[in-house]
XYZ file of C-alpha atoms in Angstrom:
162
model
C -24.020 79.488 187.325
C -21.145 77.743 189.131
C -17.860 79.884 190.100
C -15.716 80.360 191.928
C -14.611 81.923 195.169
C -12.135 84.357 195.988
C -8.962 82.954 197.481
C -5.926 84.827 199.076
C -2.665 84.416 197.216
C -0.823 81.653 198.921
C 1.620 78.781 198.562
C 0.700 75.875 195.918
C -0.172 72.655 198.153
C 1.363 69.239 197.223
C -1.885 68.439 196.081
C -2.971 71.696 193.682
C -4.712 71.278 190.389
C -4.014 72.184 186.865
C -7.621 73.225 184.860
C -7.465 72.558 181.428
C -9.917 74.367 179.387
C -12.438 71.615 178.865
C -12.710 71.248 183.304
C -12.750 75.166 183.670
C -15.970 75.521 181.013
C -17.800 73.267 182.563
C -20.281 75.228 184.667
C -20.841 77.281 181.397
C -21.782 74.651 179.361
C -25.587 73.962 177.794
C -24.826 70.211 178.924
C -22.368 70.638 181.657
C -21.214 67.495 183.507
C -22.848 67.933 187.131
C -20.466 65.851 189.226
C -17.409 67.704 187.381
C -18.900 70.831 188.657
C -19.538 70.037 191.977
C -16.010 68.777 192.022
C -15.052 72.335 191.055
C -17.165 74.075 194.040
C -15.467 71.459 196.463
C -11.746 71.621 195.295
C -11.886 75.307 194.327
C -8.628 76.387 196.605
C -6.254 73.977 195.539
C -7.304 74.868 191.718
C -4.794 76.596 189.416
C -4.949 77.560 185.557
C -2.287 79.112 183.184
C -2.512 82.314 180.774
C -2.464 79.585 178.227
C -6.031 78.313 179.217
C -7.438 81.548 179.577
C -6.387 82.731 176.076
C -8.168 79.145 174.824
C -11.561 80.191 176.831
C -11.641 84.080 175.838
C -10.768 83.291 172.061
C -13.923 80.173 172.159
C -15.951 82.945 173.600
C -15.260 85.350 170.532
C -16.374 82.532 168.313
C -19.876 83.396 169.815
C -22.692 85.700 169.511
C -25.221 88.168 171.052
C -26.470 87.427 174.853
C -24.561 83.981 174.844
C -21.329 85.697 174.398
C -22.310 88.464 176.565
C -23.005 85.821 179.392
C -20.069 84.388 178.801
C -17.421 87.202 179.181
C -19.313 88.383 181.864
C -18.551 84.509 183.490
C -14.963 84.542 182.366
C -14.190 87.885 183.965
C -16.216 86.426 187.080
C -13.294 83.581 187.035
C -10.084 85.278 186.250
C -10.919 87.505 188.882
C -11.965 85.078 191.619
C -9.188 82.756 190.397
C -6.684 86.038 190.769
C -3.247 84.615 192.467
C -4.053 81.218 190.364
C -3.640 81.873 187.228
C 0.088 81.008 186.333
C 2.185 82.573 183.261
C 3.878 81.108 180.772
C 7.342 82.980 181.833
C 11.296 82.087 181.155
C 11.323 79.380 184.066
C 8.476 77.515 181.870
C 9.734 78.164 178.693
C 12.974 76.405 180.356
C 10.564 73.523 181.045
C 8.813 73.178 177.649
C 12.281 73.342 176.100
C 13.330 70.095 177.513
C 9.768 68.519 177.698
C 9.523 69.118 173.417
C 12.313 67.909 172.687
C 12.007 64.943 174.884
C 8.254 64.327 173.249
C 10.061 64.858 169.792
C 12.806 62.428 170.446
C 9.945 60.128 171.515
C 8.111 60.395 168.030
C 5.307 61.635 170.282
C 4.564 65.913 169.843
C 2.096 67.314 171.598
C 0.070 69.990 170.351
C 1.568 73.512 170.539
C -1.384 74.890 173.740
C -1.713 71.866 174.981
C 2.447 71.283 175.345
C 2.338 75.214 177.191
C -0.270 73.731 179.575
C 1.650 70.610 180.333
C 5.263 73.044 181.363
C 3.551 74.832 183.554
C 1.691 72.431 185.565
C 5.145 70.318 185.328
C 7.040 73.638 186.376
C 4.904 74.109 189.342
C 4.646 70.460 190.021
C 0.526 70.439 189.686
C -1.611 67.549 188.773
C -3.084 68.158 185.421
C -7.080 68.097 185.510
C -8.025 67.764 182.089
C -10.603 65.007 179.835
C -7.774 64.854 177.439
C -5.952 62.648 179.774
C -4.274 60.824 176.862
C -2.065 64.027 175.363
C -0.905 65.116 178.985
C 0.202 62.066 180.341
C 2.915 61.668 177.422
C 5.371 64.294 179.558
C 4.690 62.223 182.501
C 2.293 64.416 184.528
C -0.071 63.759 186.917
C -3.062 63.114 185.306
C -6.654 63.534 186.958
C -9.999 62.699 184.152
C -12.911 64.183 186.326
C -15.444 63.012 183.338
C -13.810 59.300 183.669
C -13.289 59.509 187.708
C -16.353 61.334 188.835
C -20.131 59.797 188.388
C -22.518 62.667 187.472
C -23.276 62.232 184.182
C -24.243 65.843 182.097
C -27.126 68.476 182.988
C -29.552 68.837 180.508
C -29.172 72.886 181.143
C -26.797 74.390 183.034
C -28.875 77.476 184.982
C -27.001 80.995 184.758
């Protein structure tokens, strides 16, 4: 199973990445997209995720049973730890940043969902490019958008090895 490396705590680049839930799963999934998750070994340092994502993953892994759930908090606590220093909280500068960006959506006649509108403040709070197959709800606040499944050829594994 794909994961990732440990990285010191450091500075986020001009060119980090936001993981949305459906990216950071990937290497976890029975038909995982291969070029997605060799795109996740590659760019592993400049990769970020929120509390928000993490929350998403842990409660989809409680939805599960027996060894497959097993495996899978077993990977997730393989990831928060190796992702330690990455993982960015929904705190009061974000909730600043959601503020505006909701009612700005609102205004719009455009609402995002509730997670996904967390996701998009803090990857607009820290200025990160949003990496995410649901391209078309996170470019509404004007984000940086990158579709890995549209951008990257690779096509899905029939079985993703543990």
């Amino acid at each position: 199973m794909a994961g990732f490396q440990t990285f010191a705590r450091g500075r986020i680049s001009a060119f980090a990445n936001m993981l949305d839930t459906d990216v950071l799963c990937q290497p976890v999934k029975t038909h995982g997209h291969r070029g997605v998750i060799q795109w996740l070994e590659r760019e592993q340092a400049d990769c970020f995720t929120s509390t928000i994502v993490i929350a998403q993953i842990a409660y989809w892994i409680r939805t599960k049973q027996g060894r497959a759930r097993e495996r899978l908090q077993h990977w997730l606590a393989e990831s928060v730890e190796a992702l330690e220093g990455r993982i960015l909280s929904f705190n009061t500068a974000t909730a600043h940043v959601w503020a505006e960006q909701k009612l700005l959506l609102e205004r719009a006649g455009t609402p995002m969902p509730v997670e996904d509108s967390y996701i998009a403040a803090t990857a607009r709070r820290h200025n990160l490019t949003i990496v995410t197959g649901n391209d078309a709800d996170f470019r509404r606040p004007g984000l940086k958008v990158f579709n890995p499944f549209k951008e990257i050829p690779g096509g899905s594994l029939s079985k993703v090895k543990s």
